[in-house]
Coordinates of N, CA and C in Angstrom, one line a residue:
M119 N 15.4 -1.0 24.2 CA 15.1 -0.4 22.8 C 13.8 -1.1 22.2
I120 N 12.8 -0.5 21.5 CA 12.0 -1.1 21.2 C 12.0 -1.4 19.8
T121 N 11.3 -2.7 19.6 CA 11.7 -3.1 18.2 C 10.5 -2.7 17.3
N122 N 10.8 -3.0 16.0 CA 9.5 -2.8 15.1 C 8.4 -3.7 15.4
M123 N 8.7 -5.0 15.6 CA 7.6 -5.9 16.2 C 6.8 -5.5 17.3
E124 N 7.5 -4.9 18.4 CA 6.8 -4.2 19.6 C 6.1 -3.0 19.0
K125 N 6.5 -2.3 18.3 CA 5.7 -1.1 17.7 C 4.4 -1.5 17.0
I126 N 4.7 -2.7 16.4 CA 3.5 -3.2 15.6 C 2.5 -3.9 16.4
K127 N 2.9 -4.6 17.4 CA 2.2 -5.1 18.5 C 1.2 -4.1 19.3
T128 N 1.9 -3.0 19.7 CA 1.2 -1.9 20.1 C 0.3 -1.2 19.2
L129 N 0.6 -1.0 18.0 CA -0.3 -0.5 17.0 C -1.6 -1.3 16.9
L130 N -1.6 -2.7 16.9 CA -2.8 -3.8 16.8 C -3.4 -3.4 18.0
E131 N -2.9 -3.4 19.2 CA -3.5 -3.4 20.5 C -4.4 -2.2 20.4
E132 N -3.8 -1.1 20.3 CA -4.5 0.5 20.2 C -5.7 0.5 19.4
K133 N -5.7 -0.6 18.3 CA -6.8 -0.6 17.3 C -7.8 -1.5 17.8
G134 N -7.4 -2.4 18.8 CA -8.6 -3.4 19.5 C -8.3 -4.6 18.7
I135 N -7.2 -4.8 18.1 CA -6.9 -6.1 17.3 C -6.0 -7.1 18.1
K136 N -6.5 -8.3 18.5 CA -5.5 -9.2 18.9 C -4.3 -9.4 18.1
P137 N -3.1 -9.3 18.7 CA -2.0 -9.3 18.1 C -1.4 -10.8 17.7
T138 N -2.1 -11.6 17.0 CA -1.7 -12.9 16.8 C -0.4 -13.0 15.9
F139 N 0.4 -14.0 15.8 CA 1.7 -14.2 15.0 C 1.4 -13.6 13.5
Q140 N 0.1 -14.5 13.0 CA -0.1 -14.1 11.5 C -0.2 -12.6 11.3
R141 N -1.1 -12.0 12.2 CA -1.4 -10.4 12.0 C 0.0 -9.7 12.1
L142 N 0.8 -10.0 13.2 CA 1.9 -9.3 13.4 C 2.6 -9.5 12.1
K143 N 3.0 -10.6 11.5 CA 3.8 -10.7 10.3 C 3.2 -9.9 9.1
I144 N 1.9 -10.1 9.0 CA 1.3 -9.2 7.6 C 1.4 -7.8 7.9
L145 N 1.2 -7.2 9.2 CA 1.5 -5.9 9.4 C 3.0 -5.4 9.3
E146 N 3.6 -6.4 9.8 CA 5.2 -6.0 9.7 C 5.6 -6.1 8.2
Y147 N 5.1 -6.8 7.5 CA 5.5 -6.9 6.0 C 5.1 -5.7 5.1
L148 N 3.8 -5.3 5.5 CA 3.3 -4.0 5.0 C 4.0 -3.0 5.5
S149 N 4.5 -2.5 6.7 CA 5.4 -1.6 7.2 C 6.8 -1.7 6.5
N150 N 7.5 -2.8 6.2 CA 8.4 -2.7 5.7 C 8.6 -2.7 4.3
N151 N 7.5 -2.6 3.7 CA 7.4 -2.5 2.2 C 6.4 -1.4 1.7
L152 N 6.8 -0.4 2.0 CA 5.8 1.0 2.0 C 5.5 1.2 0.6
N153 N 6.5 1.0 -0.4 CA 6.5 1.4 -1.5 C 6.0 0.3 -2.3
N154 N 5.6 -0.8 -2.0 CA 5.3 -2.0 -2.6 C 3.8 -2.0 -3.1
H155 N 3.0 -1.7 -2.2 CA 1.4 -1.6 -2.4 C 1.1 -3.0 -3.0
P156 N 1.2 -4.0 -2.1 CA 1.0 -5.4 -2.4 C -0.6 -5.8 -2.2
T157 N -1.0 -6.7 -3.2 CA -2.3 -7.6 -3.3 C -2.4 -8.3 -2.2
V158 N -3.5 -9.0 -1.9 CA -3.7 -10.2 -0.8 C -2.9 -11.2 -1.5
E159 N -2.6 -11.5 -2.7 CA -2.1 -12.7 -3.2 C -0.5 -12.4 -2.9
M160 N 0.1 -11.2 -3.2 CA 1.4 -11.0 -3.0 C 2.0 -11.0 -1.6
V161 N 1.0 -10.6 -0.5 CA 1.4 -10.8 0.7 C 1.4 -12.3 1.2
Y162 N 0.4 -13.0 0.5 CA 0.2 -14.5 0.9 C 1.5 -15.2 0.4
E163 N 2.0 -14.9 -0.8 CA 3.1 -15.5 -1.4 C 4.3 -15.1 -0.5
K164 N 4.4 -13.8 -0.4 CA 5.8 -13.4 0.6 C 6.0 -14.1 1.7
L165 N 4.6 -14.4 2.5 CA 4.8 -14.8 3.8 C 4.6 -16.4 4.0
L166 N 4.3 -17.0 2.8 CA 4.2 -18.3 3.2 C 5.3 -19.1 3.6
N167 N 6.4 -18.9 2.9 CA 7.5 -19.6 3.6 C 7.8 -19.4 5.0
D168 N 7.4 -18.1 5.6 CA 7.7 -18.1 6.9 C 6.7 -18.7 7.7
I169 N 5.4 -18.8 7.3 CA 4.2 -19.1 7.9 C 3.6 -20.4 6.9
P170 N 4.0 -21.4 7.1 CA 3.4 -22.5 6.3 C 2.0 -23.0 6.3
T171 N 1.5 -22.6 7.6 CA 0.1 -22.5 7.9 C -0.8 -21.5 7.5
L172 N -0.1 -20.4 7.0 CA -0.9 -19.3 6.5 C -2.0 -19.8 5.2
S173 N -3.2 -19.2 5.3 CA -4.0 -19.2 4.3 C -4.3 -18.0 3.5
L174 N -4.7 -18.1 2.2 CA -5.0 -16.8 1.6 C -6.2 -16.1 2.2
T175 N -7.3 -17.0 2.8 CA -8.3 -16.4 3.5 C -8.0 -15.7 4.7
T176 N -7.1 -16.2 5.4 CA -6.5 -15.5 6.5 C -5.9 -14.0 6.2
V177 N -5.1 -14.1 5.1 CA -4.6 -12.8 4.6 C -5.6 -12.0 4.3
Y178 N -6.7 -12.4 3.5 CA -7.9 -11.5 3.2 C -8.5 -10.9 4.3
N179 N -8.9 -11.7 5.1 CA -9.8 -11.4 6.3 C -8.9 -10.4 7.3
T180 N -7.5 -10.6 7.4 CA -6.9 -9.8 8.2 C -6.5 -8.4 7.4
L181 N -6.6 -8.3 6.3 CA -6.1 -6.8 5.6 C -7.4 -6.4 5.7
N182 N -8.5 -7.0 5.4 CA -10.0 -6.4 5.6 C -10.3 -5.9 6.9
N183 N -9.9 -6.6 8.1 CA -9.8 -6.1 9.5 C -9.0 -4.9 9.6
F184 N -7.9 -5.0 9.1 CA -6.8 -3.7 9.0 C -7.6 -2.5 8.2
L185 N -8.3 -2.7 7.0 CA -8.8 -1.7 6.3 C -10.0 -1.0 7.4
E186 N -10.7 -1.9 8.0 CA -12.0 -1.6 8.8 C -11.6 -0.4 10.1
K187 N -10.2 -0.9 10.5 CA -9.4 -0.2 11.5 C -8.8 1.0 11.3
R188 N -8.7 1.3 9.9 CA -8.1 2.4 9.5 C -6.4 2.1 9.5
L189 N -5.9 0.8 9.8 CA -4.4 0.7 9.8 C -4.0 0.7 8.5
V190 N -4.7 0.7 7.4 CA -4.0 0.4 6.0 C -5.1 1.2 5.4
F191 N -4.7 1.6 4.0 CA -5.7 2.1 3.0 C -5.7 1.1 1.9
G192 N -6.9 1.0 1.1 CA -7.0 0.1 -0.2 C -6.8 1.2 -1.1
V193 N -6.0 0.9 -2.0 CA -5.7 1.6 -3.2 C -6.3 0.7 -4.5
T194 N -7.5 1.4 -5.2 CA -7.9 0.7 -6.3 C -7.8 1.6 -7.3
I195 N -6.9 1.4 -8.4 CA -6.8 2.2 -9.4 C -7.1 1.7 -10.7
T196 N -7.1 0.3 -10.9 CA -7.5 -0.4 -12.2 C -8.2 -1.6 -11.7
G197 N -9.3 -1.5 -12.3 CA -10.6 -2.5 -12.1 C -11.1 -2.8 -10.8
T198 N -10.7 -3.9 -10.3 CA -11.3 -4.4 -9.1 C -10.1 -4.6 -7.9
E199 N -9.0 -4.9 -8.6 CA -7.6 -5.0 -7.9 C -7.3 -4.1 -6.8
V200 N -7.4 -4.6 -5.6 CA -7.1 -3.8 -4.3 C -5.7 -4.2 -3.9
R201 N -5.1 -3.0 -3.8 CA -3.3 -2.9 -3.3 C -3.6 -2.3 -2.0
Y202 N -2.9 -2.7 -0.9 CA -2.7 -2.3 0.4 C -1.8 -1.2 0.7
D203 N -2.0 -0.4 1.5 CA -0.9 0.6 1.6 C -0.8 1.0 3.1
F204 N 0.5 0.7 3.7 CA 0.5 1.0 5.0 C 0.8 2.5 5.6
N205 N 1.0 3.5 4.3 CA 0.8 4.9 4.8 C -0.3 5.4 4.8
T206 N -0.7 5.7 5.9 CA -2.0 6.5 5.7 C -2.3 7.8 5.9
D207 N -1.1 8.3 5.6 CA -1.0 9.8 5.4 C -1.6 10.2 4.1
Y208 N -2.3 11.5 4.0 CA -2.7 11.9 2.8 C -1.8 11.9 1.7
H209 N -1.9 11.3 0.6 CA -0.8 11.3 -0.6 C -1.7 10.7 -1.6
H210 N -0.7 10.8 -2.8 CA -1.6 10.1 -4.1 C -0.7 9.2 -4.8
H211 N -1.0 8.5 -5.9 CA -0.4 7.3 -6.2 C -0.2 7.6 -7.7
F212 N 1.1 6.9 -8.3 CA 1.3 7.1 -9.8 C 1.4 5.5 -10.1
L213 N 0.6 5.1 -11.1 CA 0.6 3.6 -11.5 C 1.5 3.7 -12.8
C214 N 2.4 2.8 -12.9 CA 3.2 2.7 -14.0 C 2.3 1.6 -14.9
K215 N 2.0 2.1 -16.0 CA 1.2 1.1 -17.0 C 1.9 0.1 -17.6
K216 N 3.3 0.1 -17.5 CA 4.3 -0.9 -18.1 C 4.4 -2.1 -17.1
C217 N 4.8 -1.9 -15.8 CA 5.1 -2.8 -14.9 C 4.1 -3.1 -13.9
G218 N 3.1 -2.1 -13.7 CA 2.2 -2.2 -12.7 C 2.6 -1.7 -11.1
Q219 N 3.6 -1.3 -11.2 CA 4.4 -0.4 -10.0 C 3.4 0.5 -9.5
I220 N 3.4 0.6 -8.1 CA 2.4 1.9 -7.9 C 3.3 2.7 -6.7
I221 N 3.4 3.9 -6.8 CA 4.6 4.9 -6.3 C 3.9 5.9 -5.5
D222 N 4.0 6.0 -4.4 CA 3.4 7.1 -3.5 C 3.9 8.5 -3.9
I223 N 3.0 9.5 -4.1 CA 3.5 10.8 -4.5 C 3.1 11.8 -3.3
D224 N 3.7 12.5 -2.7 CA 3.5 13.5 -1.8 C 3.2 14.8 -2.3
L225 N 2.1 15.4 -2.5 CA 1.6 16.4 -3.1 C 1.0 17.1 -2.1
K226 N 1.2 18.4 -2.2 CA 0.3 19.2 -1.2 C -1.1 19.5 -1.5
C227 N -1.8 19.0 -0.9 CA -3.6 19.2 -1.3 C -4.0 20.1 -0.6
A228 N -4.6 21.3 -1.4 CA -5.2 22.3 -0.7 C -6.5 22.0 -0.1
Y229 N -7.1 20.9 -0.7 CA -8.3 20.6 -0.1 C -8.1 19.7 1.2
A230 N -7.2 19.3 1.5 CA -6.9 18.4 3.0 C -6.2 19.2 3.6
E231 N -5.7 20.5 3.3 CA -5.0 21.3 4.4 C -6.0 22.2 4.8
G232 N -5.7 23.1 5.9 CA -6.5 24.2 6.3 C -7.2 23.7 7.6
E233 N -8.8 23.3 7.8 CA -9.1 23.0 9.0 C -9.1 21.6 9.1
K234 N -8.1 21.1 9.0 CA -7.8 19.4 9.2 C -8.8 18.7 8.4
G235 N -8.5 18.9 7.1 CA -9.7 18.2 6.1 C -11.1 18.5 6.0
I236 N -11.4 19.8 6.3 CA -12.9 20.2 6.6 C -13.1 21.2 5.4
I237 N -14.0 20.9 4.5 CA -14.2 21.6 3.4 C -15.9 22.2 3.4
S238 N -15.9 23.5 3.6 CA -17.5 23.9 3.7 C -18.3 23.3 4.8
G239 N -17.6 22.7 5.8 CA -18.7 22.0 6.9 C -18.5 20.5 6.7
H240 N -17.9 20.0 5.5 CA -18.0 18.6 5.2 C -16.6 17.9 5.8
R241 N -16.8 16.9 6.4 CA -15.6 15.8 7.0 C -15.1 15.0 5.9
I242 N -13.7 15.1 5.6 CA -13.3 14.4 4.7 C -12.5 13.1 5.3
D243 N -13.0 11.7 4.8 CA -12.3 10.7 5.7 C -11.5 10.2 4.8
E244 N -11.4 10.1 3.4 CA -10.4 9.8 2.5 C -10.4 10.5 1.1
I245 N -9.1 10.6 0.6 CA -8.8 11.2 -0.4 C -8.3 10.4 -1.4
H246 N -8.7 10.0 -2.8 CA -7.9 9.2 -3.7 C -7.8 10.0 -4.9
G247 N -6.4 9.9 -5.2 CA -5.9 10.7 -6.4 C -4.8 10.1 -7.0
Y248 N -4.8 9.7 -8.4 CA -3.7 9.0 -8.9 C -3.4 9.5 -10.2
F249 N -2.1 9.0 -10.9 CA -1.7 9.7 -12.1 C -1.3 8.0 -12.6
K250 N -1.3 8.0 -13.9 CA -0.9 7.0 -14.7 C 0.1 7.2 -15.7
G251 N 1.0 6.5 -16.0 CA 2.1 6.8 -17.0 C 2.9 5.6 -17.0
I252 N 4.4 5.9 -17.2 CA 5.5 5.1 -17.3 C 6.6 5.6 -16.5
C253 N 6.9 4.6 -15.4 CA 8.0 4.8 -14.6 C 9.2 5.0 -15.1
K254 N 10.3 5.6 -14.3 CA 11.4 6.1 -14.7 C 12.3 4.8 -15.1
D255 N 12.1 3.6 -14.3 CA 12.6 2.5 -14.7 C 12.1 1.8 -16.0
C256 N 11.0 1.9 -16.4 CA 10.4 1.3 -17.7 C 10.7 2.5 -18.7
S257 N 10.7 3.6 -18.4 CA 11.3 4.7 -19.4 C 12.6 4.2 -19.7
K258 N 13.4 4.1 -18.8 CA 15.0 3.7 -19.2 C 15.0 2.5 -20.1
N259 N 14.2 1.2 -19.7 CA 14.3 0.3 -20.6 C 13.7 0.3 -22.0
V260 N 12.4 1.2 -22.1 CA 12.2 1.4 -23.3 C 13.1 2.0 -24.4
G261 N 13.6 2.9 -23.7 CA 14.8 3.7 -24.6 C 15.9 2.7 -24.9
K262 N 16.2 1.8 -24.1 CA 17.3 0.9 -24.2 C 16.8 0.1 -25.5
K263 N 15.8 -0.5 -25.4 CA 15.2 -1.2 -26.6 C 14.9 -0.4 -27.7
S264 N 14.5 0.7 -27.8 CA 14.4 1.4 -29.2 C 15.8 1.7 -29.8
R265 N 16.9 1.9 -29.0 CA 18.2 2.1 -29.3 C 18.6 0.9 -30.1
G266 N 18.4 -0.1 -29.1 CA 18.9 -1.5 -29.6 C 18.2 -1.9 -31.1
R267 N 16.9 -1.5 -31.3 CA 16.2 -1.9 -32.7 C 16.6 -1.0 -33.7
S268 N 17.0 0.3 -33.4 CA 17.3 1.1 -34.6 C 18.8 0.7 -35.0
S269 N 19.5 0.0 -34.4 CA 20.9 -0.2 -34.7 C 20.9 -1.7 -35.7
S270 N 20.0 -2.4 -35.6 CA 19.6 -3.6 -36.4 C 19.5 -3.2 -37.9

């Protein structure tokens, strides 16, 4: 039986990345949290208890290496904050303006279909599309707060 960690190790080796314990744990965290889209700081904080010797610089350098090797995508929707996405298939994102959650949206992209992402002879390497609004959880909370205020 192949474990998730064995798959991650193989994935790193296929990309020419030495599978150190820290790299394995960082990629494992990303693969287990597909809907999280964490920042460098979030990854660091989540793994620090398991890896007390982990540094913020190591996480930053590792994620940049993963970006270069196309193991992850960087998602930048607001400002300069980069969130990391293990899902490298073509998809879009929804950013909740209340809680900051980023949610994957699987839309059919006419421009990404057809001849494997080729448009008029141009090769597409990346597609970035996003929506902004209020997620369903925050919408429910807003509704509860509004109803609570009106009864006062």
